[in-house]
């Protein structure tokens, strides 16, 4: 097996076709922070009652996979600075920490936009409507203001 296919494999968090939020055999889902995963599953169960199905398009990622995505973003956008608006480094990525999840399809994102705060699930970046992180205080206070993109997030400046 080549290094490239190893980096891109499911064992590193790759999800070529997405995965249900209840898939305990998928590392991208199973390796999420337990509190985030529990909130996500509660929200998904309630959304299902409304006829909305959640799919995890990105979850936990290995450092190697995150760096692979970062290199691809630099190639795509032409510079580190522009790539930083879309993909963070392995050192700063909430995905590597298991503290971020990318949700689809659009109906699921719309449902989370309307109801996610009650579960502590908040969109973090204006340019990434699919990216959610756990903010438990949101149940009482609402989600925090959005950053325009990851490059504006102070957590990314380590």
Coordinates of N, CA, C and O in Angstrom, one line a residue:
X1 N 0.9 -1.2 0.0 CA 0.0 0.0 0.0 C 0.9 1.2 0.0 O 1.8 1.3 0.8
X2 N 0.6 2.2 -0.8 CA 1.4 3.4 -0.9 C 1.1 4.3 0.3 O 0.1 4.2 0.9
X3 N 2.0 5.2 0.5 CA 1.9 6.2 1.6 C 0.6 7.0 1.4 O -0.2 7.3 2.2
X4 N 0.4 7.4 0.1 CA -0.7 8.2 -0.2 C -2.1 7.6 0.1 O -2.9 8.1 0.7
X5 N -2.2 6.3 -0.2 CA -3.5 5.6 0.1 C -3.6 5.4 1.5 O -4.7 5.3 2.1
X6 N -2.5 5.2 2.2 CA -2.5 5.0 3.7 C -3.0 6.3 4.3 O -3.9 6.3 5.2
X7 N -2.5 7.4 3.9 CA -2.9 8.7 4.5 C -4.4 9.0 4.2 O -5.0 9.5 5.1
X8 N -4.8 8.5 3.1 CA -6.2 8.8 2.7 C -7.2 7.8 3.2 O -8.4 8.0 3.0
X9 N -6.8 6.8 3.9 CA -7.7 5.7 4.3 C -8.6 6.0 5.4 O -8.4 7.0 6.2
X10 N -9.6 5.2 5.6 CA -10.6 5.4 6.7 C -9.9 5.4 8.1 O -10.4 6.1 9.0
X11 N -8.8 4.6 8.2 CA -8.2 4.6 9.5 C -7.6 5.9 9.9 O -7.2 6.1 11.1
X12 N -7.4 6.8 9.0 CA -6.9 8.2 9.2 C -8.0 9.2 9.3 O -7.8 10.4 9.4
X13 N -9.3 8.8 9.1 CA -10.4 9.7 9.2 C -11.0 10.1 7.8 O -11.9 10.9 7.8
X14 N -10.5 9.5 6.7 CA -11.1 9.8 5.4 C -12.5 9.3 5.3 O -12.8 8.2 5.8
X15 N -13.4 10.0 4.7 CA -14.8 9.7 4.5 C -15.2 10.0 3.1 O -15.9 11.0 2.9
X16 N -14.8 9.2 2.1 CA -15.2 9.5 0.8 C -16.7 9.6 0.5 O -17.1 10.4 -0.3
X17 N -17.5 8.9 1.2 CA -18.9 8.9 1.0 C -19.7 9.3 2.2 O -20.9 9.2 2.2
X18 N -19.1 9.9 3.2 CA -19.8 10.2 4.4 C -20.1 9.0 5.2 O -19.9 7.9 4.8
X19 N -20.7 9.2 6.4 CA -21.0 8.1 7.3 C -22.1 8.5 8.2 O -22.2 9.7 8.6
X20 N -22.9 7.6 8.6 CA -24.0 8.0 9.6 C -23.4 8.4 11.0 O -22.3 7.9 11.3
X21 N -24.0 9.2 11.7 CA -23.5 9.6 13.0 C -23.5 8.5 14.1 O -22.9 8.6 15.1
X22 N -24.2 7.4 13.8 CA -24.2 6.3 14.7 C -23.3 5.1 14.3 O -23.4 4.0 14.8
X23 N -22.3 5.4 13.4 CA -21.4 4.4 12.9 C -20.2 4.3 13.8 O -19.2 5.0 13.7
X24 N -20.2 3.3 14.8 CA -19.1 3.2 15.7 C -17.9 2.5 15.1 O -16.9 2.4 15.8
X25 N -18.0 1.9 13.9 CA -16.9 1.3 13.3 C -16.1 2.2 12.4 O -15.0 1.9 11.9
X26 N -16.6 3.4 12.2 CA -15.9 4.4 11.4 C -15.0 5.3 12.3 O -15.5 6.0 13.1
X27 N -13.7 5.3 12.1 CA -12.8 6.1 13.0 C -13.1 7.6 13.0 O -13.0 8.2 14.0
X28 N -13.6 8.1 11.9 CA -13.9 9.6 11.8 C -15.0 9.9 12.7 O -15.1 11.0 13.2
X29 N -15.9 9.0 13.0 CA -17.0 9.2 13.9 C -16.7 8.7 15.3 O -16.8 9.4 16.3
X30 N -16.2 7.5 15.4 CA -15.9 6.8 16.7 C -14.9 7.6 17.5 O -14.9 7.6 18.8
X31 N -13.9 8.3 16.9 CA -12.9 9.0 17.5 C -13.2 10.4 17.9 O -12.3 11.2 18.3
X32 N -14.4 10.8 17.6 CA -14.8 12.2 18.0 C -14.9 12.3 19.6 O -15.0 11.3 20.3
X33 N -14.6 13.5 20.1 CA -14.7 13.7 21.5 C -16.1 13.1 22.0 O -17.1 13.4 21.4
X34 N -16.1 12.4 23.1 CA -17.4 11.8 23.5 C -18.5 12.8 23.8 O -19.7 12.5 23.5
X35 N -18.2 13.9 24.3 CA -19.3 14.9 24.5 C -19.8 15.4 23.2 O -21.0 15.6 23.1
X36 N -19.0 15.7 22.2 CA -19.4 16.1 20.9 C -20.3 15.0 20.3 O -21.3 15.3 19.7
X37 N -19.8 13.8 20.3 CA -20.5 12.7 19.7 C -21.9 12.5 20.3 O -22.9 12.3 19.7
X38 N -21.9 12.6 21.7 CA -23.2 12.4 22.4 C -24.2 13.5 21.9 O -25.4 13.2 21.7
X39 N -23.7 14.8 21.9 CA -24.6 15.9 21.5 C -25.1 15.7 20.0 O -26.2 15.9 19.7
X40 N -24.1 15.3 19.2 CA -24.4 15.1 17.8 C -25.5 14.0 17.6 O -26.4 14.1 16.8
X41 N -25.3 12.9 18.3 CA -26.3 11.8 18.2 C -27.7 12.2 18.8 O -28.7 11.8 18.2
X42 N -27.7 13.0 19.9 CA -29.0 13.5 20.4 C -29.7 14.3 19.3 O -30.9 14.2 19.0
X43 N -28.9 15.2 18.7 CA -29.5 16.1 17.7 C -29.9 15.3 16.5 O -31.0 15.5 15.9
X44 N -29.1 14.3 16.1 CA -29.5 13.5 14.9 C -30.8 12.7 15.1 O -31.6 12.6 14.2
X45 N -30.9 12.2 16.3 CA -32.1 11.4 16.6 C -33.4 12.3 16.6 O -34.4 12.0 16.0
X46 N -33.2 13.5 17.1 CA -34.4 14.5 17.1 C -34.6 15.0 15.6 O -35.8 15.1 15.2
X47 N -33.6 15.2 14.9 CA -33.7 15.6 13.5 C -34.4 14.5 12.7 O -35.2 14.8 11.8
X48 N -34.1 13.2 13.0 CA -34.7 12.1 12.3 C -36.2 12.1 12.5 O -37.0 11.8 11.5
X49 N -36.6 12.5 13.7 CA -38.1 12.6 13.9 C -38.7 13.7 13.1 O -39.9 13.6 12.8
X50 N -37.9 14.6 12.6 CA -38.4 15.7 11.7 C -38.2 15.3 10.2 O -38.4 16.1 9.3
X51 N -37.7 14.0 10.0 CA -37.4 13.6 8.6 C -36.1 14.0 8.0 O -35.9 14.0 6.8
X52 N -35.2 14.4 8.9 CA -33.9 14.9 8.5 C -32.8 14.0 8.9 O -32.7 13.6 10.1
X53 N -32.0 13.5 8.0 CA -30.9 12.6 8.2 C -29.5 13.3 8.2 O -29.2 14.1 7.3
X54 N -28.7 13.1 9.3 CA -27.4 13.7 9.3 C -26.4 12.7 8.7 O -26.5 11.5 8.9
X55 N -25.4 13.2 8.0 CA -24.3 12.5 7.5 C -23.0 13.2 7.9 O -22.9 14.4 7.8
X56 N -22.1 12.4 8.4 CA -20.8 13.0 8.8 C -19.9 13.0 7.5 O -19.6 11.9 7.0
X57 N -19.5 14.1 7.1 CA -18.6 14.3 5.9 C -17.2 14.5 6.3 O -16.3 14.3 5.5
X58 N -17.0 14.8 7.6 CA -15.6 14.9 8.1 C -15.8 14.9 9.6 O -16.7 15.5 10.2
X59 N -14.9 14.3 10.3 CA -14.9 14.2 11.7 C -13.5 14.2 12.2 O -12.7 15.0 11.8
X60 N -13.2 13.2 13.1 CA -11.8 13.1 13.6 C -10.9 12.8 12.4 O -11.3 12.1 11.4
X61 N -9.7 13.3 12.4 CA -8.7 13.1 11.4 C -7.4 12.9 12.1 O -7.0 13.6 13.0
X62 N -6.6 12.0 11.5 CA -5.2 11.9 12.0 C -4.4 13.1 11.6 O -4.8 13.9 10.6
X63 N -3.3 13.3 12.2 CA -2.4 14.5 11.9 C -2.0 14.3 10.4 O -1.9 15.3 9.7
X64 N -1.6 13.1 10.0 CA -1.1 12.9 8.6 C -2.2 13.3 7.6 O -1.9 13.9 6.6
X65 N -3.4 12.9 7.9 CA -4.5 13.2 7.0 C -4.8 14.7 6.9 O -5.0 15.3 5.8
X66 N -4.8 15.3 8.1 CA -5.0 16.8 8.1 C -3.9 17.5 7.3 O -4.2 18.4 6.6
X67 N -2.6 17.1 7.5 CA -1.6 17.7 6.7 C -1.7 17.5 5.2 O -1.4 18.3 4.4
X68 N -2.2 16.3 4.9 CA -2.4 16.0 3.4 C -3.5 17.0 2.9 O -3.3 17.5 1.8
X69 N -4.6 17.2 3.7 CA -5.6 18.1 3.2 C -5.1 19.5 3.1 O -5.4 20.3 2.2
X70 N -4.2 19.9 4.1 CA -3.6 21.2 4.0 C -2.7 21.4 2.8 O -2.8 22.4 2.1
X71 N -1.9 20.4 2.5 CA -1.1 20.5 1.3 C -1.9 20.6 0.0 O -1.6 21.4 -0.9
X72 N -3.0 19.9 0.0 CA -3.9 20.0 -1.2 C -4.6 21.3 -1.3 O -4.7 21.9 -2.4
X73 N -4.9 21.9 -0.1 CA -5.5 23.3 -0.1 C -4.5 24.3 -0.6 O -4.9 25.2 -1.4
X74 N -3.2 24.2 -0.2 CA -2.2 25.1 -0.7 C -2.1 25.0 -2.2 O -2.0 26.0 -2.9
X75 N -2.1 23.8 -2.7 CA -2.0 23.6 -4.2 C -3.3 24.2 -4.9 O -3.1 24.9 -5.9
X76 N -4.4 24.0 -4.3 CA -5.7 24.5 -4.9 C -5.8 26.0 -4.8 O -6.2 26.6 -5.8
X77 N -5.4 26.6 -3.7 CA -5.6 28.1 -3.5 C -4.4 28.9 -3.8 O -4.5 30.1 -3.8
X78 N -3.2 28.2 -4.0 CA -2.1 29.0 -4.4 C -1.2 29.6 -3.4 O -0.1 30.1 -3.7
X79 N -1.6 29.5 -2.1 CA -0.7 30.1 -1.0 C -1.2 29.5 0.3 O -2.3 29.1 0.5
X80 N -0.2 29.5 1.3 CA -0.5 29.1 2.6 C -1.6 30.0 3.2 O -2.5 29.6 3.9
X81 N -1.5 31.3 3.0 CA -2.4 32.3 3.5 C -3.9 32.0 3.1 O -4.8 32.0 3.9
X82 N -4.0 31.8 1.8 CA -5.4 31.5 1.3 C -5.9 30.2 1.7 O -7.0 30.0 2.1
X83 N -5.0 29.2 1.7 CA -5.4 27.8 2.2 C -5.9 27.9 3.7 O -6.8 27.1 4.0
X84 N -5.3 28.7 4.5 CA -5.6 28.8 5.9 C -7.1 29.3 6.1 O -7.6 29.1 7.2
X85 N -7.7 29.8 5.1 CA -9.1 30.2 5.2 C -10.0 29.0 5.1 O -11.2 29.1 5.5
X86 N -9.4 27.8 4.7 CA -10.2 26.6 4.5 C -9.7 25.4 5.3 O -10.6 24.6 5.7
X87 N -8.4 25.3 5.5 CA -7.9 24.1 6.1 C -6.8 24.5 7.1 O -5.9 25.2 6.7
X88 N -6.9 24.1 8.3 CA -5.9 24.5 9.4 C -4.8 23.4 9.4 O -4.9 22.4 8.8
X89 N -3.8 23.8 10.1 CA -2.7 22.8 10.3 C -3.1 21.7 11.3 O -4.0 21.8 12.0
X90 N -2.3 20.6 11.3 CA -2.6 19.5 12.2 C -2.4 20.0 13.7 O -3.1 19.5 14.5
X91 N -1.5 21.0 13.9 CA -1.3 21.4 15.3 C -2.5 22.2 15.8 O -2.7 22.3 17.0
X92 N -3.3 22.8 14.9 CA -4.4 23.7 15.4 C -5.8 23.1 15.1 O -6.8 23.6 15.6
X93 N -5.9 22.1 14.3 CA -7.1 21.5 13.8 C -8.0 20.9 14.9 O -7.6 20.0 15.6
X94 N -9.2 21.4 15.0 CA -10.2 20.8 15.9 C -10.6 19.4 15.4 O -11.0 18.6 16.2
X95 N -10.4 19.1 14.1 CA -10.7 17.8 13.6 C -9.7 16.8 14.2 O -10.1 15.7 14.6
X96 N -8.4 17.2 14.2 CA -7.4 16.3 14.8 C -7.6 16.0 16.2 O -7.4 14.9 16.7
X97 N -8.2 17.0 16.9 CA -8.5 16.8 18.4 C -9.8 16.0 18.6 O -10.2 15.7 19.7
X98 N -10.5 15.8 17.5 CA -11.8 15.1 17.6 C -12.9 16.1 18.1 O -14.0 15.6 18.5
X99 N -12.7 17.4 17.9 CA -13.7 18.3 18.5 C -14.4 19.1 17.4 O -15.0 20.1 17.7
X100 N -14.4 18.6 16.2 CA -15.2 19.2 15.1 C -15.8 18.2 14.2 O -15.2 17.1 14.0
X101 N -16.9 18.5 13.6 CA -17.6 17.6 12.7 C -18.1 18.4 11.5 O -18.6 19.5 11.7
X102 N -18.0 17.8 10.4 CA -18.6 18.4 9.2 C -19.9 17.6 8.8 O -19.8 16.4 8.6
X103 N -21.0 18.3 8.7 CA -22.3 17.7 8.6 C -22.9 18.0 7.2 O -22.8 19.1 6.7
X104 N -23.6 17.0 6.7 CA -24.3 17.2 5.5 C -25.6 16.3 5.6 O -25.7 15.6 6.6
X105 N -26.4 16.3 4.7 CA -26.5 17.2 3.5 C -27.1 18.6 3.9 O -27.2 18.9 5.1
X106 N -27.4 19.4 3.0 CA -27.9 20.8 3.2 C -29.1 20.8 4.2 O -29.1 21.7 5.1
X107 N -30.0 19.9 4.1 CA -31.1 19.8 5.0 C -30.7 19.7 6.5 O -31.3 20.2 7.4
X108 N -29.7 18.9 6.7 CA -29.1 18.6 8.0 C -28.5 19.9 8.6 O -28.7 20.3 9.7
X109 N -27.8 20.6 7.7 CA -27.1 21.9 8.1 C -28.2 22.9 8.4 O -28.1 23.7 9.4
X110 N -29.2 23.0 7.7 CA -30.4 23.9 7.9 C -31.0 23.6 9.3 O -31.3 24.5 10.1
X111 N -31.2 22.3 9.5 CA -31.8 21.9 10.8 C -30.9 22.3 12.0 O -31.4 22.8 13.0
X112 N -29.6 22.0 11.8 CA -28.7 22.4 12.9 C -28.6 23.9 13.1 O -28.5 24.4 14.2
X113 N -28.7 24.6 12.0 CA -28.6 26.1 12.1 C -29.8 26.6 12.9 O -29.7 27.5 13.8
X114 N -30.9 25.9 12.8 CA -32.1 26.3 13.5 C -32.2 25.8 15.0 O -32.7 26.4 15.9
X115 N -31.7 24.6 15.2 CA -31.9 23.9 16.4 C -30.6 23.5 17.2 O -30.6 23.0 18.3
X116 N -29.4 23.6 16.5 CA -28.2 23.1 17.1 C -27.8 23.7 18.4 O -27.2 23.0 19.3
X117 N -28.1 24.9 18.7 CA -27.6 25.6 19.9 C -28.2 24.8 21.1 O -27.5 24.7 22.2
X118 N -29.4 24.3 21.0 CA -30.0 23.6 22.2 C -29.2 22.4 22.6 O -29.3 21.9 23.7
X119 N -28.4 21.9 21.6 CA -27.6 20.7 21.9 C -26.1 21.1 22.1 O -25.2 20.3 22.3
X120 N -25.9 22.4 22.0 CA -24.5 23.0 22.2 C -23.7 22.8 20.9 O -22.5 23.0 20.9
X121 N -24.4 22.6 19.8 CA -23.7 22.4 18.5 C -23.8 23.7 17.7 O -24.9 24.2 17.4
X122 N -22.6 24.3 17.4 CA -22.6 25.6 16.8 C -21.7 25.6 15.6 O -20.6 25.0 15.6
X123 N -22.2 26.3 14.5 CA -21.4 26.6 13.4 C -20.3 27.6 13.9 O -20.6 28.5 14.6
X124 N -19.1 27.4 13.4 CA -18.0 28.3 13.9 C -17.5 29.3 12.9 O -17.2 30.4 13.2
X125 N -17.5 28.9 11.6 CA -17.0 29.7 10.5 C -18.1 30.0 9.5 O -18.8 29.1 9.0
X126 N -18.2 31.3 9.2 CA -19.2 31.8 8.2 C -19.0 31.1 6.8 O -19.9 30.7 6.2
X127 N -17.7 30.8 6.5 CA -17.5 30.2 5.1 C -17.6 28.7 5.1 O -17.4 28.1 4.1
X128 N -17.9 28.1 6.3 CA -18.0 26.7 6.4 C -19.3 26.3 7.1 O -19.3 25.9 8.3
X129 N -20.4 26.4 6.4 CA -21.7 26.1 7.1 C -21.9 24.6 7.5 O -22.8 24.3 8.3
X130 N -21.0 23.8 7.1 CA -21.0 22.4 7.5 C -20.2 22.1 8.7 O -20.4 21.0 9.3
X131 N -19.3 23.0 9.2 CA -18.4 22.7 10.3 C -19.1 23.1 11.6 O -19.4 24.3 11.9
X132 N -19.2 22.1 12.5 CA -19.8 22.3 13.8 C -18.9 21.9 14.9 O -18.1 20.9 14.8
X133 N -18.9 22.6 16.0 CA -18.2 22.3 17.2 C -19.1 22.4 18.4 O -20.1 23.0 18.4
X134 N -18.7 21.7 19.5 CA -19.5 21.7 20.7 C -19.2 23.0 21.6 O -18.0 23.2 21.9
X135 N -20.2 23.7 21.9 CA -20.2 24.8 22.8 C -21.3 24.7 23.8 O -22.4 25.2 23.5
X136 N -21.1 23.9 24.9 CA -22.2 23.6 25.8 C -23.0 24.8 26.3 O -24.2 24.7 26.5
X137 N -22.3 25.9 26.5 CA -23.0 27.1 27.0 C -24.0 27.7 26.0 O -24.8 28.5 26.3
X138 N -24.0 27.2 24.7 CA -24.9 27.7 23.7 C -26.4 27.3 24.1 O -27.3 28.0 23.7
X139 N -26.5 26.2 24.8 CA -27.9 25.8 25.2 C -28.6 27.0 26.0 O -29.8 27.1 25.9
X140 N -27.8 27.7 26.8 CA -28.4 28.8 27.6 C -28.2 30.2 26.9 O -29.0 31.1 27.0
X141 N -27.0 30.4 26.2 CA -26.6 31.7 25.8 C -26.6 31.9 24.3 O -26.3 32.9 23.8
X142 N -26.9 30.8 23.5 CA -26.8 30.8 22.1 C -25.4 30.6 21.6 O -24.4 30.7 22.4
X143 N -25.2 30.4 20.4 CA -23.9 30.2 19.8 C -23.1 31.5 19.7 O -23.7 32.6 19.6
X144 N -21.8 31.4 19.8 CA -21.0 32.6 19.7 C -21.0 33.2 18.3 O -21.4 32.5 17.4
X145 N -20.6 34.4 18.2 CA -20.5 35.0 16.8 C -19.6 34.2 15.9 O -18.6 33.6 16.4
X146 N -19.9 34.1 14.7 CA -19.1 33.4 13.7 C -17.8 34.1 13.4 O -17.8 35.4 13.3
X147 N -16.7 33.4 13.2 CA -15.5 33.9 12.5 C -15.8 33.9 11.0 O -16.5 33.0 10.5
X148 N -15.2 34.8 10.3 CA -15.4 34.7 8.8 C -14.8 33.4 8.3 O -15.4 32.9 7.3
X149 N -13.7 33.0 8.8 CA -13.1 31.8 8.3 C -12.0 31.3 9.4 O -11.8 32.1 10.3
X150 N -11.4 30.1 9.2 CA -10.5 29.7 10.3 C -9.3 30.6 10.5 O -8.8 30.7 11.6
X151 N -8.9 31.4 9.5 CA -7.7 32.3 9.6 C -8.0 33.4 10.6 O -7.1 34.0 11.1
X152 N -9.3 33.7 10.9 CA -9.7 34.7 11.8 C -9.9 34.2 13.3 O -10.1 35.0 14.2
X153 N -9.8 32.9 13.5 CA -10.0 32.2 14.7 C -8.7 32.3 15.5 O -7.7 31.7 15.1
X154 N -8.7 32.9 16.7 CA -7.5 33.0 17.5 C -6.9 31.7 17.9 O -5.7 31.6 18.1
X155 N -7.7 30.6 18.0 CA -7.2 29.3 18.3 C -6.2 28.8 17.2 O -5.4 27.9 17.5
X156 N -6.3 29.3 16.0 CA -5.5 28.8 14.9 C -4.1 29.5 14.8 O -3.3 29.3 14.0
X157 N -3.8 30.4 15.8 CA -2.6 31.2 15.8 C -1.5 30.6 16.7 O -0.9 31.4 17.4
X158 N -1.4 29.4 16.9 CA -0.4 28.8 17.8 C 0.9 28.7 17.1 O 1.1 28.6 15.9

